[in-house]
Amino acid sequence: MARKKYTAALIGCGRIGYSLGLDRKREQPASHNMALKDNPRIKIVAGCDTDETKLIHWHEANKKAIVYPNSATLYSRTKTDIVTIAVNENAHMREAIDAIRSKPRLIILEKPVALNLREAERIKEEADEHQVNILINHERRFAEDFIAAKKYMSKIGELQSIRAELCSSLVVYNRAEEKTGAYSLIHDGTHLVDAVLFFLEEDGKPSEVKKVPVKKERSGLLSKAENRNEEVRTEFKTINTILNNPVMSGIYRDEKGNVRQMSAHYSTEKCPDVSIVISGRSRFFGFEIVITGTEGRICIGNGFLKFYKREKSSLYTGFYSLKSDKRIKAPKKTLYFANMVKNAVEFLDGKKPLRSTLQTGINALAVLEEIKEKLK
């Protein structure tokens, strides 16, 4: 019996939507288009981009699909099971809401969810109202190497520390770019934070967010209002239940006042020492996480995965050292994009839950927003 095929539309035919799938150095598929196209259960039937040149290039590789100059026209003329949104961060909320109102069976939304929590919560309100499920492309949750690392955590004893570090040349935080998202705290930092949450979460139990009152210094006007027994409005902020209230250090600003380096430190119930370190001063790109337990260590990042286990030392009599665990082989391919689309198909089949949801995306955004507020 032939299995059902699902139709898909691609909103945004640029870098992550299409062209990264042409990069021979990257593990493929490396774009939404290639991942959808490689899955035999999915048929791409439509695509759109406001950039005519990008749309033409995409159509050359997807000749059977219909092209549209904008998503509104696409939704008015084409109904699909899946809508994949691969546009710039500043268009996420608008495109996500428009897609939700077209009522596909599933939306695949590129990370981060939105520019900020306010926009993310608007997306959630619409998704809840129209009962549309959203998968967020936080790719480490689908990658075979990160899945293997999480499984190995049970072998390294009690957690002592997690250090997650991102190095690039992109500014960490630039207040002037809050409307575009063109800073690494949100652009790539969302992957780093989501990966840390992935490692700290119990299987099947993601972190959550909650609203807490904001403590404000008592100004003269506020004190007078209290003395007159007038009602003072309490303000709230949204925090992540696992990573919250960071201690900030290592903040470096350039001559324009933009943050180029920072460290956020946390203590959690599962791990007493968690550090998220982001640099925008590096002349290289690096993404790595080191998880140290009482009996071992895991080192994982772009292009590498190493496991270490406590063994009798060959250097010191009566001591133990960490040695590479030769029994565990790192997966040859991470399949990060392929597994993401596979999860989408399994979800539509009713066989598996989504591994990366709108809520887990919001959870990561809450961590980033709290860091951002401390950098302003």
mmCIF file of C-alpha atoms in Angstrom:
data_model
loop_
_atom_site.group_PDB
_atom_site.id
_atom_site.type_symbol
_atom_site.label_atom_id
_atom_site.label_comp_id
_atom_site.label_asym_id
_atom_site.label_seq_id
_atom_site.Cartn_x
_atom_site.Cartn_y
_atom_site.Cartn_z
ATOM 1 C CA MET A 1 0.000 0.000 0.000
ATOM 2 C CA ALA A 2 1.459 3.343 -1.099
ATOM 3 C CA ARG A 3 1.984 5.816 1.688
ATOM 4 C CA LYS A 4 0.353 9.222 1.428
ATOM 5 C CA LYS A 5 2.380 12.104 0.034
ATOM 6 C CA TYR A 6 2.221 15.548 1.565
ATOM 7 C CA THR A 7 2.346 18.800 -0.390
ATOM 8 C CA ALA A 8 4.586 21.684 0.652
ATOM 9 C CA ALA A 9 5.070 25.361 -0.133
ATOM 10 C CA LEU A 10 8.283 27.294 0.491
ATOM 11 C CA ILE A 11 8.086 30.918 1.634
ATOM 12 C CA GLY A 12 11.517 32.457 1.056
ATOM 13 C CA CYS A 13 13.914 31.105 -1.578
ATOM 14 C CA GLY A 14 17.098 32.690 -0.283
ATOM 15 C CA ARG A 15 20.019 31.307 1.693
ATOM 16 C CA ILE A 16 18.465 28.919 4.238
ATOM 17 C CA GLY A 17 15.451 28.388 2.000
ATOM 18 C CA TYR A 18 17.424 27.295 -1.056
ATOM 19 C CA SER A 19 21.027 28.311 -1.820
ATOM 20 C CA LEU A 20 22.779 26.592 1.125
ATOM 21 C CA GLY A 21 21.690 23.386 -0.551
ATOM 22 C CA LEU A 22 24.244 24.153 -3.260
ATOM 23 C CA ASP A 23 27.205 24.441 -0.863
ATOM 24 C CA ARG A 24 29.420 21.416 -1.554
ATOM 25 C CA LYS A 25 31.289 21.786 1.742
ATOM 26 C CA ARG A 26 28.164 21.430 3.855
ATOM 27 C CA GLU A 27 26.519 18.179 4.809
ATOM 28 C CA GLN A 28 23.504 17.937 2.561
ATOM 29 C CA PRO A 29 20.639 18.584 2.621
ATOM 30 C CA ALA A 30 21.488 21.994 4.055
ATOM 31 C CA SER A 31 18.435 24.014 3.025
ATOM 32 C CA HIS A 32 14.705 23.699 3.482
ATOM 33 C CA ASN A 33 14.191 23.190 -0.232
ATOM 34 C CA MET A 34 16.696 20.329 -0.501
ATOM 35 C CA ALA A 35 15.437 18.648 2.688
ATOM 36 C CA LEU A 36 11.836 18.748 1.466
ATOM 37 C CA LYS A 37 12.850 17.608 -1.998
ATOM 38 C CA ASP A 38 14.929 14.691 -0.679
ATOM 39 C CA ASN A 39 12.034 13.259 1.318
ATOM 40 C CA PRO A 40 10.035 10.852 -0.884
ATOM 41 C CA ARG A 41 6.853 11.583 1.073
ATOM 42 C CA ILE A 42 6.835 15.290 0.198
ATOM 43 C CA LYS A 43 6.044 17.107 -3.033
ATOM 44 C CA ILE A 44 6.969 20.784 -3.337
ATOM 45 C CA VAL A 45 4.134 22.409 -5.269
ATOM 46 C CA ALA A 46 4.714 26.128 -4.733
ATOM 47 C CA GLY A 47 7.277 28.708 -3.731
ATOM 48 C CA CYS A 48 7.473 32.451 -3.332
ATOM 49 C CA ASP A 49 9.980 35.222 -2.773
ATOM 50 C CA THR A 50 9.727 38.977 -3.127
ATOM 51 C CA ASP A 51 13.172 38.947 -4.766
ATOM 52 C CA GLU A 52 12.548 38.088 -8.413
ATOM 53 C CA THR A 53 16.124 36.907 -9.046
ATOM 54 C CA LYS A 54 16.038 34.442 -6.151
ATOM 55 C CA LEU A 55 12.652 33.197 -7.261
ATOM 56 C CA ILE A 56 13.894 32.584 -10.813
ATOM 57 C CA HIS A 57 16.907 30.598 -9.571
ATOM 58 C CA TRP A 58 14.686 28.534 -7.289
ATOM 59 C CA HIS A 59 12.189 27.830 -10.065
ATOM 60 C CA GLU A 60 14.970 26.538 -12.322
ATOM 61 C CA ALA A 61 15.532 23.780 -9.762
ATOM 62 C CA ASN A 62 11.815 23.231 -9.078
ATOM 63 C CA LYS A 63 10.264 23.452 -12.528
ATOM 64 C CA LYS A 64 7.055 21.606 -11.642
ATOM 65 C CA ALA A 65 6.230 23.989 -8.809
ATOM 66 C CA ILE A 66 4.177 27.166 -9.213
ATOM 67 C CA VAL A 67 5.904 30.431 -8.289
ATOM 68 C CA TYR A 68 4.347 33.467 -6.670
ATOM 69 C CA PRO A 69 5.755 36.964 -5.998
ATOM 70 C CA ASN A 70 4.376 36.982 -2.437
ATOM 71 C CA SER A 71 2.823 34.645 0.107
ATOM 72 C CA ALA A 72 -0.610 36.307 0.069
ATOM 73 C CA THR A 73 -1.075 35.350 -3.588
ATOM 74 C CA LEU A 74 0.215 31.856 -2.888
ATOM 75 C CA TYR A 75 -2.258 31.256 -0.054
ATOM 76 C CA SER A 76 -5.175 32.572 -2.115
ATOM 77 C CA ARG A 77 -4.472 30.135 -4.923
ATOM 78 C CA THR A 78 -2.723 27.108 -3.390
ATOM 79 C CA LYS A 79 -3.550 24.933 -0.387
ATOM 80 C CA THR A 80 -0.752 22.716 0.998
ATOM 81 C CA ASP A 81 -0.216 20.331 3.902
ATOM 82 C CA ILE A 82 3.064 21.998 4.893
ATOM 83 C CA VAL A 83 4.129 25.627 4.736
ATOM 84 C CA THR A 84 7.839 26.227 5.308
ATOM 85 C CA ILE A 85 8.820 29.775 6.261
ATOM 86 C CA ALA A 86 12.449 30.671 5.541
ATOM 87 C CA VAL A 87 12.506 34.470 5.587
ATOM 88 C CA ASN A 88 14.517 37.025 7.561
ATOM 89 C CA GLU A 89 13.785 37.342 11.292
ATOM 90 C CA ASN A 90 12.026 40.684 10.909
ATOM 91 C CA ALA A 91 9.375 39.035 8.720
ATOM 92 C CA HIS A 92 8.770 35.962 10.896
ATOM 93 C CA MET A 93 5.737 37.246 12.775
ATOM 94 C CA ARG A 94 3.955 38.592 9.714
ATOM 95 C CA GLU A 95 4.629 35.533 7.570
ATOM 96 C CA ALA A 96 3.870 33.091 10.380
ATOM 97 C CA ILE A 97 0.496 34.693 11.127
ATOM 98 C CA ASP A 98 -0.448 34.789 7.444
ATOM 99 C CA ALA A 99 0.531 31.123 7.107
ATOM 100 C CA ILE A 100 -1.433 30.150 10.227
ATOM 101 C CA ARG A 101 -4.571 31.834 8.859
ATOM 102 C CA SER A 102 -4.269 29.774 5.660
ATOM 103 C CA LYS A 103 -4.621 26.704 7.939
ATOM 104 C CA PRO A 104 -2.056 24.199 6.662
ATOM 105 C CA ARG A 105 -1.646 20.974 8.628
ATOM 106 C CA LEU A 106 1.861 21.992 9.717
ATOM 107 C CA ILE A 107 4.140 25.028 9.560
ATOM 108 C CA ILE A 108 7.917 24.661 9.576
ATOM 109 C CA LEU A 109 9.298 27.983 10.842
ATOM 110 C CA GLU A 110 12.977 28.831 10.620
ATOM 111 C CA LYS A 111 14.627 29.847 13.896
ATOM 112 C CA PRO A 112 14.350 32.035 15.899
ATOM 113 C CA VAL A 113 10.589 32.101 16.427
ATOM 114 C CA ALA A 114 10.539 35.892 16.132
ATOM 115 C CA LEU A 115 12.517 39.041 16.899
ATOM 116 C CA ASN A 116 11.303 39.093 20.499
ATOM 117 C CA LEU A 117 8.901 37.483 22.958
ATOM 118 C CA ARG A 118 6.087 39.920 22.220
ATOM 119 C CA GLU A 119 6.052 38.852 18.573
ATOM 120 C CA ALA A 120 6.475 35.174 19.505
ATOM 121 C CA GLU A 121 3.465 35.353 21.812
ATOM 122 C CA ARG A 122 1.398 36.877 18.990
ATOM 123 C CA ILE A 123 2.314 33.898 16.806
ATOM 124 C CA LYS A 124 1.308 31.509 19.598
ATOM 125 C CA GLU A 125 -2.032 33.242 20.086
ATOM 126 C CA GLU A 126 -2.837 32.823 16.389
ATOM 127 C CA ALA A 127 -1.596 29.215 16.312
ATOM 128 C CA ASP A 128 -3.729 28.322 19.334
ATOM 129 C CA GLU A 129 -6.801 30.067 17.909
ATOM 130 C CA HIS A 130 -6.548 28.342 14.518
ATOM 131 C CA GLN A 131 -5.180 25.068 15.955
ATOM 132 C CA VAL A 132 -2.154 24.977 13.660
ATOM 133 C CA ASN A 133 0.992 23.132 14.754
ATOM 134 C CA ILE A 134 4.402 24.728 14.258
ATOM 135 C CA LEU A 135 7.790 23.022 14.058
ATOM 136 C CA ILE A 136 10.783 25.308 14.772
ATOM 137 C CA ASN A 137 14.001 24.499 12.917
ATOM 138 C CA HIS A 138 16.331 24.327 15.915
ATOM 139 C CA GLU A 139 18.368 21.737 14.086
ATOM 140 C CA ARG A 140 20.434 20.337 16.987
ATOM 141 C CA ARG A 141 17.319 18.629 18.356
ATOM 142 C CA PHE A 142 17.253 16.539 15.160
ATOM 143 C CA ALA A 143 21.010 16.001 14.679
ATOM 144 C CA GLU A 144 22.306 12.465 15.254
ATOM 145 C CA ASP A 145 25.479 13.738 16.973
ATOM 146 C CA PHE A 146 23.562 15.828 19.518
ATOM 147 C CA ILE A 147 21.136 12.960 20.122
ATOM 148 C CA ALA A 148 24.107 10.627 20.732
ATOM 149 C CA ALA A 149 25.677 13.169 23.109
ATOM 150 C CA LYS A 150 22.482 13.423 25.150
ATOM 151 C CA LYS A 151 22.284 9.632 25.452
ATOM 152 C CA TYR A 152 25.917 9.512 26.645
ATOM 153 C CA MET A 153 25.226 11.997 29.459
ATOM 154 C CA SER A 154 24.041 9.116 31.661
ATOM 155 C CA LYS A 155 27.594 7.692 31.526
ATOM 156 C CA ILE A 156 29.495 10.754 32.790
ATOM 157 C CA GLY A 157 28.136 10.860 36.347
ATOM 158 C CA GLU A 158 26.630 13.910 37.973
ATOM 159 C CA LEU A 159 26.883 17.101 35.954
ATOM 160 C CA GLN A 160 29.520 19.572 37.107
ATOM 161 C CA SER A 161 29.461 22.145 34.333
ATOM 162 C CA ILE A 162 28.230 22.997 30.851
ATOM 163 C CA ARG A 163 30.103 25.576 28.790
ATOM 164 C CA ALA A 164 28.477 26.584 25.520
ATOM 165 C CA GLU A 165 30.467 28.920 23.298
ATOM 166 C CA LEU A 166 29.761 30.679 20.010
ATOM 167 C CA CYS A 167 32.471 32.611 18.165
ATOM 168 C CA SER A 168 31.955 34.679 15.025
ATOM 169 C CA SER A 169 32.601 38.129 13.586
ATOM 170 C CA LEU A 170 28.965 39.234 13.896
ATOM 171 C CA VAL A 171 28.225 41.738 16.645
ATOM 172 C CA VAL A 172 26.667 40.070 19.707
ATOM 173 C CA TYR A 173 24.124 42.810 20.365
ATOM 174 C CA ASN A 174 23.419 46.045 18.526
ATOM 175 C CA ARG A 175 20.445 48.001 19.842
ATOM 176 C CA ALA A 176 19.983 49.676 16.478
ATOM 177 C CA GLU A 177 19.348 46.282 14.857
ATOM 178 C CA GLU A 178 16.520 45.163 17.141
ATOM 179 C CA LYS A 179 14.059 45.598 14.274
ATOM 180 C CA THR A 180 16.121 43.389 11.931
ATOM 181 C CA GLY A 181 17.618 40.758 14.239
ATOM 182 C CA ALA A 182 21.039 41.251 12.613
ATOM 183 C CA TYR A 183 23.070 40.382 15.705
ATOM 184 C CA SER A 184 24.418 37.010 16.824
ATOM 185 C CA LEU A 185 22.682 36.852 20.217
ATOM 186 C CA ILE A 186 19.422 36.106 18.420
ATOM 187 C CA HIS A 187 20.631 34.928 14.986
ATOM 188 C CA ASP A 188 22.980 32.120 16.098
ATOM 189 C CA GLY A 189 22.647 32.385 19.874
ATOM 190 C CA THR A 190 19.182 30.845 19.577
ATOM 191 C CA HIS A 191 20.831 27.580 18.441
ATOM 192 C CA LEU A 192 23.310 27.695 21.327
ATOM 193 C CA VAL A 193 20.677 28.313 23.997
ATOM 194 C CA ASP A 194 18.257 25.765 22.574
ATOM 195 C CA ALA A 195 21.026 23.134 22.524
ATOM 196 C CA VAL A 196 21.844 23.805 26.194
ATOM 197 C CA LEU A 197 18.164 23.493 27.092
ATOM 198 C CA PHE A 198 18.019 20.258 25.087
ATOM 199 C CA PHE A 199 20.821 18.794 27.207
ATOM 200 C CA LEU A 200 19.308 19.999 30.497
ATOM 201 C CA GLU A 201 15.765 18.854 29.780
ATOM 202 C CA GLU A 202 14.481 15.461 30.841
ATOM 203 C CA ASP A 203 13.336 13.373 27.863
ATOM 204 C CA GLY A 204 9.863 14.444 26.814
ATOM 205 C CA LYS A 205 9.803 17.247 29.382
ATOM 206 C CA PRO A 206 10.958 20.525 27.835
ATOM 207 C CA SER A 207 11.570 23.613 29.898
ATOM 208 C CA GLU A 208 8.740 26.074 30.344
ATOM 209 C CA VAL A 209 8.274 29.811 30.636
ATOM 210 C CA LYS A 210 6.470 31.788 33.297
ATOM 211 C CA LYS A 211 5.721 35.419 34.035
ATOM 212 C CA VAL A 212 7.273 36.978 37.121
ATOM 213 C CA PRO A 213 6.904 40.519 38.517
ATOM 214 C CA VAL A 214 9.648 42.965 37.617
ATOM 215 C CA LYS A 215 11.361 44.600 40.553
ATOM 216 C CA LYS A 216 11.658 48.341 40.049
ATOM 217 C CA GLU A 217 13.465 50.942 42.078
ATOM 218 C CA ARG A 218 11.040 53.125 43.999
ATOM 219 C CA SER A 219 11.060 56.531 42.370
ATOM 220 C CA GLY A 220 9.702 59.637 43.989
ATOM 221 C CA LEU A 221 6.455 59.463 42.015
ATOM 222 C CA LEU A 222 5.990 55.781 42.852
ATOM 223 C CA SER A 223 6.533 56.435 46.549
ATOM 224 C CA LYS A 224 3.973 59.258 46.509
ATOM 225 C CA ALA A 225 1.425 57.016 44.794
ATOM 226 C CA GLU A 226 1.937 54.350 47.456
ATOM 227 C CA ASN A 227 1.575 56.927 50.231
ATOM 228 C CA ARG A 228 -1.790 57.965 48.742
ATOM 229 C CA ASN A 229 -2.812 54.273 48.511
ATOM 230 C CA GLU A 230 -3.173 54.639 44.768
ATOM 231 C CA GLU A 231 -2.994 51.476 42.671
ATOM 232 C CA VAL A 232 0.475 50.916 41.218
ATOM 233 C CA ARG A 233 0.508 48.688 38.124
ATOM 234 C CA THR A 234 2.803 45.683 38.456
ATOM 235 C CA GLU A 235 4.932 44.869 35.414
ATOM 236 C CA PHE A 236 5.859 41.307 34.496
ATOM 237 C CA LYS A 237 8.549 39.657 32.418
ATOM 238 C CA THR A 238 8.697 36.180 30.899
ATOM 239 C CA ILE A 239 11.517 33.910 32.054
ATOM 240 C CA ASN A 240 12.627 30.372 31.279
ATOM 241 C CA THR A 241 12.082 27.932 34.165
ATOM 242 C CA ILE A 242 15.516 26.270 33.741
ATOM 243 C CA LEU A 243 17.815 29.124 32.689
ATOM 244 C CA ASN A 244 16.936 32.445 34.300
ATOM 245 C CA ASN A 245 18.427 35.376 36.204
ATOM 246 C CA PRO A 246 21.913 35.176 34.657
ATOM 247 C CA VAL A 247 25.037 36.612 36.228
ATOM 248 C CA MET A 248 26.725 38.568 33.430
ATOM 249 C CA SER A 249 30.468 38.935 32.964
ATOM 250 C CA GLY A 250 33.072 39.438 30.254
ATOM 251 C CA ILE A 251 31.056 42.151 28.540
ATOM 252 C CA TYR A 252 33.144 43.898 25.886
ATOM 253 C CA ARG A 253 31.840 46.812 23.844
ATOM 254 C CA ASP A 254 33.349 48.291 20.702
ATOM 255 C CA GLU A 255 33.897 51.989 20.036
ATOM 256 C CA LYS A 256 30.243 52.364 18.965
ATOM 257 C CA GLY A 257 28.949 50.822 22.171
ATOM 258 C CA ASN A 258 27.873 47.554 20.535
ATOM 259 C CA VAL A 259 28.396 44.384 22.584
ATOM 260 C CA ARG A 260 31.139 42.255 21.042
ATOM 261 C CA GLN A 261 31.591 39.700 23.799
ATOM 262 C CA MET A 262 29.627 38.440 26.817
ATOM 263 C CA SER A 263 29.158 35.545 29.208
ATOM 264 C CA ALA A 264 25.933 34.563 30.986
ATOM 265 C CA HIS A 265 26.234 32.236 33.978
ATOM 266 C CA TYR A 266 23.526 30.112 35.564
ATOM 267 C CA SER A 267 23.100 27.565 38.327
ATOM 268 C CA THR A 268 20.387 24.958 37.782
ATOM 269 C CA GLU A 269 18.997 22.033 39.703
ATOM 270 C CA LYS A 270 20.571 19.585 37.246
ATOM 271 C CA CYS A 271 23.886 21.397 36.723
ATOM 272 C CA PRO A 272 25.371 23.922 39.189
ATOM 273 C CA ASP A 273 27.520 25.725 36.619
ATOM 274 C CA VAL A 274 26.162 26.625 33.165
ATOM 275 C CA SER A 275 27.884 29.233 30.998
ATOM 276 C CA ILE A 276 26.727 30.685 27.684
ATOM 277 C CA VAL A 277 29.572 32.560 26.023
ATOM 278 C CA ILE A 278 29.211 34.518 22.787
ATOM 279 C CA SER A 279 31.928 36.481 20.994
ATOM 280 C CA GLY A 280 31.590 38.738 17.991
ATOM 281 C CA ARG A 281 35.302 39.563 17.910
ATOM 282 C CA SER A 282 36.523 36.315 16.369
ATOM 283 C CA ARG A 283 38.025 35.916 12.936
ATOM 284 C CA PHE A 284 36.560 32.414 12.702
ATOM 285 C CA PHE A 285 33.237 30.676 13.239
ATOM 286 C CA GLY A 286 33.023 28.238 16.117
ATOM 287 C CA PHE A 287 30.137 26.495 17.870
ATOM 288 C CA GLU A 288 30.912 24.115 20.705
ATOM 289 C CA ILE A 289 29.529 22.745 23.961
ATOM 290 C CA VAL A 290 31.582 21.019 26.660
ATOM 291 C CA ILE A 291 29.646 18.980 29.228
ATOM 292 C CA THR A 292 31.687 17.806 32.225
ATOM 293 C CA GLY A 293 30.451 15.241 34.718
ATOM 294 C CA THR A 294 32.012 13.616 37.759
ATOM 295 C CA GLU A 295 33.087 10.618 35.652
ATOM 296 C CA GLY A 296 33.416 11.877 32.101
ATOM 297 C CA ARG A 297 33.113 14.623 29.522
ATOM 298 C CA ILE A 298 31.402 15.304 26.195
ATOM 299 C CA CYS A 299 32.781 17.772 23.650
ATOM 300 C CA ILE A 300 30.511 18.555 20.718
ATOM 301 C CA GLY A 301 30.404 21.235 18.070
ATOM 302 C CA ASN A 302 30.268 21.851 14.353
ATOM 303 C CA GLY A 303 32.238 18.988 12.825
ATOM 304 C CA PHE A 304 33.295 17.115 15.962
ATOM 305 C CA LEU A 305 32.007 14.886 18.751
ATOM 306 C CA LYS A 306 34.253 13.384 21.452
ATOM 307 C CA PHE A 307 33.393 11.217 24.445
ATOM 308 C CA TYR A 308 35.666 10.847 27.485
ATOM 309 C CA LYS A 309 35.390 8.385 30.369
ATOM 310 C CA ARG A 310 37.157 8.033 33.720
ATOM 311 C CA GLU A 311 39.860 5.336 33.625
ATOM 312 C CA LYS A 312 42.997 4.469 35.602
ATOM 313 C CA SER A 313 45.640 7.004 34.733
ATOM 314 C CA SER A 314 48.665 6.071 32.646
ATOM 315 C CA LEU A 315 50.367 9.219 33.932
ATOM 316 C CA TYR A 316 49.938 9.070 37.715
ATOM 317 C CA THR A 317 49.917 6.067 40.050
ATOM 318 C CA GLY A 318 46.737 5.829 42.110
ATOM 319 C CA PHE A 319 44.904 8.434 40.025
ATOM 320 C CA TYR A 320 42.184 8.364 37.401
ATOM 321 C CA SER A 321 42.191 10.422 34.204
ATOM 322 C CA LEU A 322 39.751 11.081 31.402
ATOM 323 C CA LYS A 323 40.430 9.011 28.299
ATOM 324 C CA SER A 324 38.714 8.874 24.946
ATOM 325 C CA ASP A 325 35.910 6.303 24.979
ATOM 326 C CA LYS A 326 36.775 4.214 21.915
ATOM 327 C CA ARG A 327 33.644 2.086 22.307
ATOM 328 C CA ILE A 328 31.387 4.917 21.166
ATOM 329 C CA LYS A 329 31.492 5.927 17.526
ATOM 330 C CA ALA A 330 30.278 9.315 16.421
ATOM 331 C CA PRO A 331 27.665 9.169 13.638
ATOM 332 C CA LYS A 332 29.117 9.701 10.170
ATOM 333 C CA LYS A 333 26.333 12.093 9.246
ATOM 334 C CA THR A 334 24.284 14.314 11.523
ATOM 335 C CA LEU A 335 21.214 14.290 9.215
ATOM 336 C CA TYR A 336 20.089 17.476 10.938
ATOM 337 C CA PHE A 337 17.903 18.793 8.109
ATOM 338 C CA ALA A 338 16.777 15.389 6.817
ATOM 339 C CA ASN A 339 15.681 14.305 10.306
ATOM 340 C CA MET A 340 13.773 17.546 10.796
ATOM 341 C CA VAL A 341 11.667 16.924 7.690
ATOM 342 C CA LYS A 342 11.329 13.236 8.600
ATOM 343 C CA ASN A 343 9.923 14.316 11.980
ATOM 344 C CA ALA A 344 7.427 16.563 10.167
ATOM 345 C CA VAL A 345 6.226 13.604 8.079
ATOM 346 C CA GLU A 346 6.017 11.298 11.110
ATOM 347 C CA PHE A 347 3.981 13.949 12.914
ATOM 348 C CA LEU A 348 1.558 14.282 10.004
ATOM 349 C CA ASP A 349 1.283 10.473 9.924
ATOM 350 C CA GLY A 350 0.248 10.617 13.588
ATOM 351 C CA LYS A 351 3.224 8.472 14.625
ATOM 352 C CA LYS A 352 5.574 10.870 16.442
ATOM 353 C CA PRO A 353 5.339 14.166 18.342
ATOM 354 C CA LEU A 354 7.289 17.179 17.102
ATOM 355 C CA ARG A 355 10.811 17.297 18.545
ATOM 356 C CA SER A 356 11.120 21.065 18.249
ATOM 357 C CA THR A 357 7.908 22.985 18.851
ATOM 358 C CA LEU A 358 6.741 26.561 18.946
ATOM 359 C CA GLN A 359 6.924 26.331 22.742
ATOM 360 C CA THR A 360 10.539 25.095 22.850
ATOM 361 C CA GLY A 361 11.403 27.943 20.487
ATOM 362 C CA ILE A 362 9.726 30.436 22.821
ATOM 363 C CA ASN A 363 11.583 28.861 25.753
ATOM 364 C CA ALA A 364 14.924 29.652 24.090
ATOM 365 C CA LEU A 365 13.790 33.165 23.176
ATOM 366 C CA ALA A 366 12.938 33.869 26.835
ATOM 367 C CA VAL A 367 16.565 33.113 27.796
ATOM 368 C CA LEU A 368 17.900 35.342 25.022
ATOM 369 C CA GLU A 369 15.582 38.211 25.900
ATOM 370 C CA GLU A 370 16.629 38.177 29.555
ATOM 371 C CA ILE A 371 20.288 38.292 28.496
ATOM 372 C CA LYS A 372 19.528 41.122 26.076
ATOM 373 C CA GLU A 373 17.875 43.210 28.772
ATOM 374 C CA LYS A 374 21.033 42.956 30.867
ATOM 375 C CA LEU A 375 23.164 44.080 27.941
ATOM 376 C CA LYS A 376 21.181 47.240 27.207
#
